[in-house]
Amino acid sequence: MTEPKLHKQEVSMRKTIKIRNMELGAGRPKVCVPITAIEEEEILREARLAVEAKADLVEWRADFFAEADDMEKTVRLGSRLRDVMGSRPILFTYRTEGSGHSMELEKYIELNQRMADAGDVDLLDIELFMGDEVCQKFCEYAHERNKTVIISNHDFDKTPNDQEIVERMCKMRKLGADVPKVAVMPRNAEDVLTLLSATNQYANAHADGPLITMSMGWLGQLSRISGEIFGSALTFGSTTRTSAPGQLDIADLKYVLDVLHRPENV
Ligand SMILES: O=C1C[C@@](O)(C(=O)O)C[C@@H](O)[C@@H]1O
């Protein structure tokens, strides 16, 4: 009788992405702290907290920044943020989907382009629902500037079926995303399994690089801890405020990941 395989799968055919000192898709899932402060100094303070908490990277949720409309200011703040983060990557996100924040499409595109031009951020998040052409053109624009693009999609009130989730990620990749990201809300435990199963299917049958998924809310916490087993390369953990329901405190998240990765457990 052959022994059951109890250990972590070591070999993956998926490419990894090197961003500054971080290799997305290799080793442990990367822990990203969202920065959701409103004022400049508070944003920088949250970034310092993320560094102290040993985040692998931060996500600047610029939709919370009171002055995001002022592009000059936003670009300048990006540069101050870079000084705080040192060699850790910065993900720039202006979230409209489900965030209560909004920006005209033209401005949304311009803001993201200006941030890509400035060079202080490393990854940019574009929302799938902005349209195929917007996503495709932005990916080309960002790639010319050596930036990594995440195309993301959120369902804040339900979990679509697994086929739909897989199709969305395939579409994101086709539009040029380096990393597809899907976040969904479970209504029951089965929905969490659906998200994990879709992640596993996409990772095994379609993905040629890193992907990110999560199931939100209390039920979805499991996916934020165990997503890597199904193929997700990054998980969000917070220091002060969460940017989505179900996000764990970074210290708790890192503790659980440490337990899963203890040499005797892998
Ligand atoms: O897309 C995501 C994922 C997220 O919604 C989460 O559920 O952790 C948190 C957001 O800040 C980020 O942009």
Short mmCIF file of N, CA, C and O in Angstrom, two decimals, residues 54-157:
data_model
loop_
_atom_site.label_atom_id
_atom_site.label_comp_id
_atom_site.label_asym_id
_atom_site.label_seq_id
_atom_site.Cartn_x
_atom_site.Cartn_y
_atom_site.Cartn_z
N LYS A 54 5.47 43.66 10.54
CA LYS A 54 6.13 42.77 9.58
C LYS A 54 5.21 42.31 8.44
O LYS A 54 5.21 41.15 8.03
N ALA A 55 4.43 43.26 7.95
CA ALA A 55 3.63 42.96 6.76
C ALA A 55 4.58 42.76 5.58
O ALA A 55 5.64 43.38 5.54
N ASP A 56 4.20 41.90 4.64
CA ASP A 56 5.04 41.74 3.44
C ASP A 56 4.86 42.93 2.51
O ASP A 56 5.76 43.28 1.76
N LEU A 57 3.66 43.49 2.52
CA LEU A 57 3.36 44.66 1.68
C LEU A 57 2.16 45.38 2.28
O LEU A 57 1.50 44.86 3.18
N VAL A 58 1.89 46.60 1.77
CA VAL A 58 0.67 47.30 2.18
C VAL A 58 -0.18 47.57 0.96
O VAL A 58 0.32 47.64 -0.16
N GLU A 59 -1.46 47.70 1.20
CA GLU A 59 -2.38 48.18 0.17
C GLU A 59 -2.84 49.57 0.60
O GLU A 59 -3.49 49.70 1.65
N TRP A 60 -2.50 50.58 -0.18
CA TRP A 60 -3.01 51.92 0.12
C TRP A 60 -4.39 52.05 -0.52
O TRP A 60 -4.50 52.13 -1.73
N ARG A 61 -5.41 52.01 0.34
CA ARG A 61 -6.79 52.18 -0.14
C ARG A 61 -7.06 53.68 -0.27
O ARG A 61 -7.59 54.32 0.63
N ALA A 62 -6.65 54.22 -1.42
CA ALA A 62 -6.69 55.67 -1.61
C ALA A 62 -8.12 56.22 -1.68
O ALA A 62 -8.31 57.43 -1.59
N ASP A 63 -9.09 55.32 -1.83
CA ASP A 63 -10.48 55.82 -1.84
C ASP A 63 -10.86 56.38 -0.47
O ASP A 63 -11.78 57.19 -0.35
N PHE A 64 -10.13 55.98 0.59
CA PHE A 64 -10.41 56.53 1.91
C PHE A 64 -9.73 57.89 2.10
O PHE A 64 -10.13 58.65 2.98
N PHE A 65 -8.70 58.17 1.32
CA PHE A 65 -7.94 59.41 1.47
C PHE A 65 -8.83 60.60 1.08
O PHE A 65 -9.34 60.66 -0.03
N ALA A 66 -8.97 61.53 2.02
CA ALA A 66 -9.92 62.64 1.82
C ALA A 66 -9.55 63.49 0.61
O ALA A 66 -10.43 64.12 0.01
N GLU A 67 -8.26 63.50 0.25
CA GLU A 67 -7.84 64.39 -0.83
C GLU A 67 -7.42 63.65 -2.11
O GLU A 67 -6.66 64.18 -2.91
N ALA A 68 -7.94 62.44 -2.28
CA ALA A 68 -7.53 61.62 -3.44
C ALA A 68 -7.86 62.30 -4.77
O ALA A 68 -7.22 62.02 -5.79
N ASP A 69 -8.84 63.20 -4.74
CA ASP A 69 -9.22 63.94 -5.94
C ASP A 69 -8.09 64.83 -6.45
O ASP A 69 -8.04 65.16 -7.62
N ASP A 70 -7.25 65.24 -5.50
CA ASP A 70 -6.12 66.10 -5.84
C ASP A 70 -4.94 65.21 -6.23
O ASP A 70 -4.23 64.67 -5.38
N MET A 71 -4.77 65.03 -7.54
CA MET A 71 -3.80 64.02 -8.00
C MET A 71 -2.37 64.36 -7.62
O MET A 71 -1.58 63.46 -7.31
N GLU A 72 -2.04 65.66 -7.66
CA GLU A 72 -0.68 66.05 -7.27
C GLU A 72 -0.39 65.58 -5.84
O GLU A 72 0.66 65.01 -5.55
N LYS A 73 -1.37 65.84 -4.98
CA LYS A 73 -1.20 65.48 -3.56
C LYS A 73 -1.09 63.97 -3.40
O LYS A 73 -0.29 63.47 -2.60
N THR A 74 -1.91 63.26 -4.13
CA THR A 74 -1.92 61.80 -4.01
C THR A 74 -0.58 61.23 -4.47
O THR A 74 -0.01 60.35 -3.82
N VAL A 75 -0.06 61.77 -5.57
CA VAL A 75 1.24 61.31 -6.07
C VAL A 75 2.33 61.61 -5.03
O VAL A 75 3.17 60.76 -4.73
N ARG A 76 2.28 62.83 -4.46
CA ARG A 76 3.30 63.20 -3.46
C ARG A 76 3.23 62.30 -2.23
O ARG A 76 4.24 61.90 -1.67
N LEU A 77 2.01 61.99 -1.83
CA LEU A 77 1.85 61.12 -0.66
C LEU A 77 2.37 59.71 -0.97
O LEU A 77 2.96 59.04 -0.11
N GLY A 78 2.21 59.30 -2.23
CA GLY A 78 2.76 58.00 -2.66
C GLY A 78 4.26 57.97 -2.42
O GLY A 78 4.82 56.96 -1.98
N SER A 79 4.92 59.09 -2.66
CA SER A 79 6.37 59.14 -2.49
C SER A 79 6.75 59.11 -1.00
O SER A 79 7.73 58.46 -0.61
N ARG A 80 5.96 59.76 -0.16
CA ARG A 80 6.22 59.70 1.29
C ARG A 80 6.00 58.28 1.83
O ARG A 80 6.70 57.80 2.70
N LEU A 81 4.98 57.67 1.25
CA LEU A 81 4.67 56.29 1.64
C LEU A 81 5.83 55.36 1.27
O LEU A 81 6.20 54.45 2.02
N ARG A 82 6.40 55.61 0.12
CA ARG A 82 7.57 54.81 -0.32
C ARG A 82 8.71 54.93 0.69
O ARG A 82 9.34 53.95 1.04
N ASP A 83 8.93 56.16 1.19
CA ASP A 83 10.01 56.35 2.17
C ASP A 83 9.77 55.49 3.41
O ASP A 83 10.70 54.92 3.98
N VAL A 84 8.51 55.41 3.83
CA VAL A 84 8.19 54.61 5.02
C VAL A 84 8.36 53.11 4.72
O VAL A 84 8.90 52.35 5.53
N MET A 85 7.93 52.70 3.56
CA MET A 85 7.89 51.26 3.26
C MET A 85 9.25 50.68 2.88
O MET A 85 9.42 49.47 2.89
N GLY A 86 10.19 51.54 2.51
CA GLY A 86 11.52 51.04 2.13
C GLY A 86 11.42 50.06 0.98
O GLY A 86 10.85 50.39 -0.07
N SER A 87 11.92 48.84 1.19
CA SER A 87 11.91 47.89 0.06
C SER A 87 10.65 47.03 0.01
O SER A 87 10.55 46.11 -0.79
N ARG A 88 9.69 47.34 0.88
CA ARG A 88 8.44 46.55 0.83
C ARG A 88 7.52 47.10 -0.26
O ARG A 88 7.36 48.31 -0.39
N PRO A 89 6.85 46.22 -0.99
CA PRO A 89 5.97 46.69 -2.06
C PRO A 89 4.72 47.45 -1.56
O PRO A 89 4.25 47.22 -0.45
N ILE A 90 4.24 48.32 -2.42
CA ILE A 90 2.99 49.06 -2.15
C ILE A 90 2.00 48.74 -3.27
O ILE A 90 2.33 48.86 -4.46
N LEU A 91 0.82 48.35 -2.86
CA LEU A 91 -0.29 48.15 -3.80
C LEU A 91 -1.19 49.38 -3.72
O LEU A 91 -1.60 49.78 -2.62
N PHE A 92 -1.47 49.97 -4.88
CA PHE A 92 -2.35 51.14 -4.90
C PHE A 92 -3.74 50.71 -5.36
O PHE A 92 -3.89 50.09 -6.41
N THR A 93 -4.73 51.06 -4.54
CA THR A 93 -6.12 50.69 -4.88
C THR A 93 -7.04 51.88 -4.65
O THR A 93 -7.06 52.45 -3.55
N TYR A 94 -7.77 52.25 -5.68
CA TYR A 94 -8.89 53.17 -5.47
C TYR A 94 -10.15 52.33 -5.68
O TYR A 94 -10.53 52.02 -6.80
N ARG A 95 -10.74 51.87 -4.58
CA ARG A 95 -11.87 50.95 -4.66
C ARG A 95 -13.18 51.73 -4.79
O ARG A 95 -13.46 52.63 -4.00
N THR A 96 -13.97 51.38 -5.78
CA THR A 96 -15.32 51.96 -5.87
C THR A 96 -16.35 50.87 -5.54
O THR A 96 -17.32 51.12 -4.85
N GLU A 97 -16.08 49.65 -6.00
CA GLU A 97 -17.01 48.54 -5.84
C GLU A 97 -17.30 48.27 -4.35
O GLU A 97 -16.40 47.90 -3.59
N GLY A 98 -18.55 48.51 -3.94
CA GLY A 98 -18.97 48.18 -2.58
C GLY A 98 -18.31 49.01 -1.49
O GLY A 98 -18.44 48.69 -0.31
N SER A 99 -17.61 50.08 -1.85
CA SER A 99 -16.85 50.82 -0.84
C SER A 99 -17.58 52.08 -0.37
O SER A 99 -17.17 52.71 0.60
N GLY A 100 -18.61 52.47 -1.10
CA GLY A 100 -19.29 53.73 -0.78
C GLY A 100 -18.53 54.92 -1.34
O GLY A 100 -18.94 56.06 -1.19
N HIS A 101 -17.38 54.67 -1.98
CA HIS A 101 -16.61 55.76 -2.59
C HIS A 101 -16.80 55.71 -4.10
O HIS A 101 -17.02 54.65 -4.66
N SER A 102 -16.68 56.88 -4.71
CA SER A 102 -16.83 56.86 -6.16
C SER A 102 -15.92 57.90 -6.80
O SER A 102 -15.44 58.82 -6.13
N MET A 103 -15.69 57.72 -8.09
CA MET A 103 -14.88 58.66 -8.85
C MET A 103 -15.29 58.49 -10.31
O MET A 103 -15.54 57.36 -10.75
N GLU A 104 -15.35 59.58 -11.04
CA GLU A 104 -15.70 59.46 -12.46
C GLU A 104 -14.67 58.57 -13.16
O GLU A 104 -13.49 58.62 -12.82
N LEU A 105 -15.15 57.83 -14.15
CA LEU A 105 -14.27 56.86 -14.82
C LEU A 105 -12.97 57.50 -15.34
O LEU A 105 -11.88 56.98 -15.12
N GLU A 106 -13.14 58.67 -16.02
CA GLU A 106 -11.96 59.33 -16.58
C GLU A 106 -10.91 59.62 -15.51
O GLU A 106 -9.72 59.44 -15.70
N LYS A 107 -11.43 60.11 -14.37
CA LYS A 107 -10.53 60.47 -13.27
C LYS A 107 -9.88 59.23 -12.66
O LYS A 107 -8.71 59.24 -12.30
N TYR A 108 -10.69 58.18 -12.54
CA TYR A 108 -10.20 56.90 -12.00
C TYR A 108 -9.03 56.40 -12.85
O TYR A 108 -7.99 56.00 -12.32
N ILE A 109 -9.19 56.48 -14.17
CA ILE A 109 -8.12 56.01 -15.06
C ILE A 109 -6.90 56.92 -14.92
O ILE A 109 -5.77 56.45 -14.77
N GLU A 110 -7.16 58.24 -14.92
CA GLU A 110 -6.04 59.18 -14.84
C GLU A 110 -5.25 59.00 -13.53
O GLU A 110 -4.02 59.01 -13.53
N LEU A 111 -5.99 58.85 -12.43
CA LEU A 111 -5.33 58.69 -11.14
C LEU A 111 -4.42 57.46 -11.15
O LEU A 111 -3.25 57.51 -10.73
N ASN A 112 -4.95 56.36 -11.65
CA ASN A 112 -4.14 55.13 -11.69
C ASN A 112 -2.94 55.28 -12.63
O ASN A 112 -1.85 54.80 -12.33
N GLN A 113 -3.16 55.98 -13.74
CA GLN A 113 -2.04 56.20 -14.66
C GLN A 113 -0.96 57.06 -14.02
O GLN A 113 0.23 56.78 -14.13
N ARG A 114 -1.41 58.12 -13.32
CA ARG A 114 -0.43 59.02 -12.67
C ARG A 114 0.37 58.26 -11.61
O ARG A 114 1.57 58.48 -11.46
N MET A 115 -0.30 57.37 -10.89
CA MET A 115 0.41 56.59 -9.87
C MET A 115 1.40 55.62 -10.52
O MET A 115 2.49 55.40 -10.00
N ALA A 116 1.01 55.06 -11.65
CA ALA A 116 1.93 54.16 -12.37
C ALA A 116 3.12 54.95 -12.91
O ALA A 116 4.26 54.48 -12.84
N ASP A 117 2.86 56.17 -13.39
CA ASP A 117 3.95 57.01 -13.92
C ASP A 117 4.95 57.36 -12.83
O ASP A 117 6.16 57.34 -13.03
N ALA A 118 4.42 57.71 -11.65
CA ALA A 118 5.26 58.24 -10.58
C ALA A 118 6.28 57.23 -10.08
O ALA A 118 7.38 57.60 -9.66
N GLY A 119 5.90 55.97 -10.10
CA GLY A 119 6.90 54.93 -9.79
C GLY A 119 7.04 54.55 -8.33
O GLY A 119 7.85 53.70 -8.00
N ASP A 120 6.29 55.17 -7.43
CA ASP A 120 6.46 54.81 -6.02
C ASP A 120 5.67 53.57 -5.62
O ASP A 120 6.01 52.90 -4.65
N VAL A 121 4.60 53.30 -6.34
CA VAL A 121 3.84 52.09 -6.03
C VAL A 121 4.26 51.00 -7.02
O VAL A 121 4.75 51.29 -8.11
N ASP A 122 4.06 49.75 -6.61
CA ASP A 122 4.55 48.63 -7.41
C ASP A 122 3.44 47.86 -8.09
O ASP A 122 3.62 47.28 -9.16
N LEU A 123 2.30 47.81 -7.40
CA LEU A 123 1.15 47.09 -7.94
C LEU A 123 -0.04 48.05 -7.96
O LEU A 123 -0.16 48.91 -7.08
N LEU A 124 -0.92 47.85 -8.93
CA LEU A 124 -2.14 48.65 -8.98
C LEU A 124 -3.32 47.71 -9.16
O LEU A 124 -3.22 46.70 -9.87
N ASP A 125 -4.42 48.08 -8.50
CA ASP A 125 -5.64 47.26 -8.55
C ASP A 125 -6.67 47.95 -9.42
O ASP A 125 -7.02 49.11 -9.19
N ILE A 126 -7.14 47.25 -10.43
CA ILE A 126 -8.17 47.79 -11.33
C ILE A 126 -9.39 46.89 -11.23
O ILE A 126 -9.26 45.67 -11.14
N GLU A 127 -10.57 47.51 -11.25
CA GLU A 127 -11.78 46.71 -11.06
C GLU A 127 -12.32 46.18 -12.39
O GLU A 127 -12.47 46.95 -13.35
N LEU A 128 -12.63 44.91 -12.40
CA LEU A 128 -13.10 44.25 -13.63
C LEU A 128 -14.33 44.95 -14.21
O LEU A 128 -14.48 45.07 -15.42
N PHE A 129 -15.18 45.44 -13.33
CA PHE A 129 -16.43 45.99 -13.83
C PHE A 129 -16.26 47.36 -14.50
O PHE A 129 -17.19 47.91 -15.07
N MET A 130 -15.03 47.89 -14.51
CA MET A 130 -14.76 49.13 -15.25
C MET A 130 -14.85 48.89 -16.76
O MET A 130 -14.87 49.83 -17.54
N GLY A 131 -14.84 47.63 -17.15
CA GLY A 131 -15.00 47.30 -18.57
C GLY A 131 -13.74 46.70 -19.16
O GLY A 131 -12.63 47.01 -18.74
N ASP A 132 -13.95 45.87 -20.19
CA ASP A 132 -12.84 45.13 -20.79
C ASP A 132 -11.78 46.07 -21.35
O ASP A 132 -10.58 45.88 -21.16
N GLU A 133 -12.27 47.11 -22.08
CA GLU A 133 -11.31 47.98 -22.75
C GLU A 133 -10.45 48.75 -21.75
O GLU A 133 -9.24 48.86 -21.90
N VAL A 134 -11.12 49.26 -20.70
CA VAL A 134 -10.40 50.01 -19.67
C VAL A 134 -9.33 49.12 -19.03
O VAL A 134 -8.17 49.51 -18.87
N CYS A 135 -9.75 47.91 -18.69
CA CYS A 135 -8.81 46.99 -18.02
C CYS A 135 -7.63 46.66 -18.93
O CYS A 135 -6.47 46.72 -18.52
N GLN A 136 -7.96 46.32 -20.17
CA GLN A 136 -6.92 45.92 -21.11
C GLN A 136 -5.91 47.05 -21.35
O GLN A 136 -4.70 46.84 -21.28
N LYS A 137 -6.46 48.24 -21.62
CA LYS A 137 -5.57 49.37 -21.89
C LYS A 137 -4.73 49.71 -20.67
O LYS A 137 -3.56 50.05 -20.79
N PHE A 138 -5.36 49.62 -19.49
CA PHE A 138 -4.59 49.97 -18.29
C PHE A 138 -3.47 48.96 -18.06
O PHE A 138 -2.36 49.34 -17.67
N CYS A 139 -3.75 47.69 -18.31
CA CYS A 139 -2.69 46.67 -18.12
C CYS A 139 -1.52 47.00 -19.03
O CYS A 139 -0.35 46.95 -18.60
N GLU A 140 -1.80 47.36 -20.28
CA GLU A 140 -0.71 47.69 -21.21
C GLU A 140 0.08 48.89 -20.70
O GLU A 140 1.31 48.89 -20.68
N TYR A 141 -0.66 49.90 -20.27
CA TYR A 141 -0.04 51.14 -19.77
C TYR A 141 0.89 50.82 -18.59
O TYR A 141 2.02 51.27 -18.54
N ALA A 142 0.37 50.06 -17.65
CA ALA A 142 1.14 49.75 -16.44
C ALA A 142 2.34 48.85 -16.75
O ALA A 142 3.42 49.03 -16.18
N HIS A 143 2.15 47.92 -17.66
CA HIS A 143 3.25 47.01 -17.98
C HIS A 143 4.41 47.76 -18.64
O HIS A 143 5.57 47.43 -18.41
N GLU A 144 4.06 48.77 -19.44
CA GLU A 144 5.13 49.59 -20.06
C GLU A 144 5.96 50.28 -18.98
O GLU A 144 7.07 50.72 -19.22
N ARG A 145 5.36 50.44 -17.82
CA ARG A 145 6.07 51.10 -16.69
C ARG A 145 6.51 50.08 -15.64
O ARG A 145 6.77 50.44 -14.49
N ASN A 146 6.55 48.84 -16.05
CA ASN A 146 7.01 47.75 -15.16
C ASN A 146 6.21 47.61 -13.88
O ASN A 146 6.76 47.31 -12.82
N LYS A 147 4.92 47.87 -13.95
CA LYS A 147 4.07 47.71 -12.77
C LYS A 147 3.29 46.39 -12.87
O LYS A 147 3.00 45.91 -13.97
N THR A 148 2.95 45.86 -11.72
CA THR A 148 2.15 44.64 -11.66
C THR A 148 0.68 45.04 -11.51
O THR A 148 0.35 45.90 -10.69
N VAL A 149 -0.18 44.41 -12.32
CA VAL A 149 -1.60 44.76 -12.25
C VAL A 149 -2.43 43.60 -11.68
O VAL A 149 -2.31 42.45 -12.11
N ILE A 150 -3.25 43.96 -10.69
CA ILE A 150 -4.25 43.03 -10.17
C ILE A 150 -5.58 43.49 -10.76
O ILE A 150 -5.93 44.66 -10.62
N ILE A 151 -6.30 42.59 -11.42
CA ILE A 151 -7.69 42.94 -11.76
C ILE A 151 -8.54 42.26 -10.70
O ILE A 151 -8.35 41.08 -10.39
N SER A 152 -9.45 43.03 -10.13
CA SER A 152 -10.22 42.46 -9.02
C SER A 152 -11.72 42.55 -9.23
O SER A 152 -12.20 43.36 -10.02
N ASN A 153 -12.40 41.70 -8.50
CA ASN A 153 -13.86 41.66 -8.58
C ASN A 153 -14.42 41.25 -7.23
O ASN A 153 -13.89 40.34 -6.59
N HIS A 154 -15.44 41.97 -6.79
CA HIS A 154 -16.03 41.71 -5.48
C HIS A 154 -17.52 41.42 -5.59
O HIS A 154 -18.22 42.08 -6.36
N ASP A 155 -17.97 40.48 -4.80
CA ASP A 155 -19.41 40.24 -4.64
C ASP A 155 -19.67 40.40 -3.15
O ASP A 155 -19.27 39.54 -2.36
N PHE A 156 -20.28 41.52 -2.76
CA PHE A 156 -20.43 41.78 -1.33
C PHE A 156 -21.68 41.17 -0.72
O PHE A 156 -21.90 41.28 0.48
N ASP A 157 -22.53 40.53 -1.54
CA ASP A 157 -23.72 39.95 -0.91
C ASP A 157 -23.96 38.49 -1.25
O ASP A 157 -24.91 37.89 -0.77
#
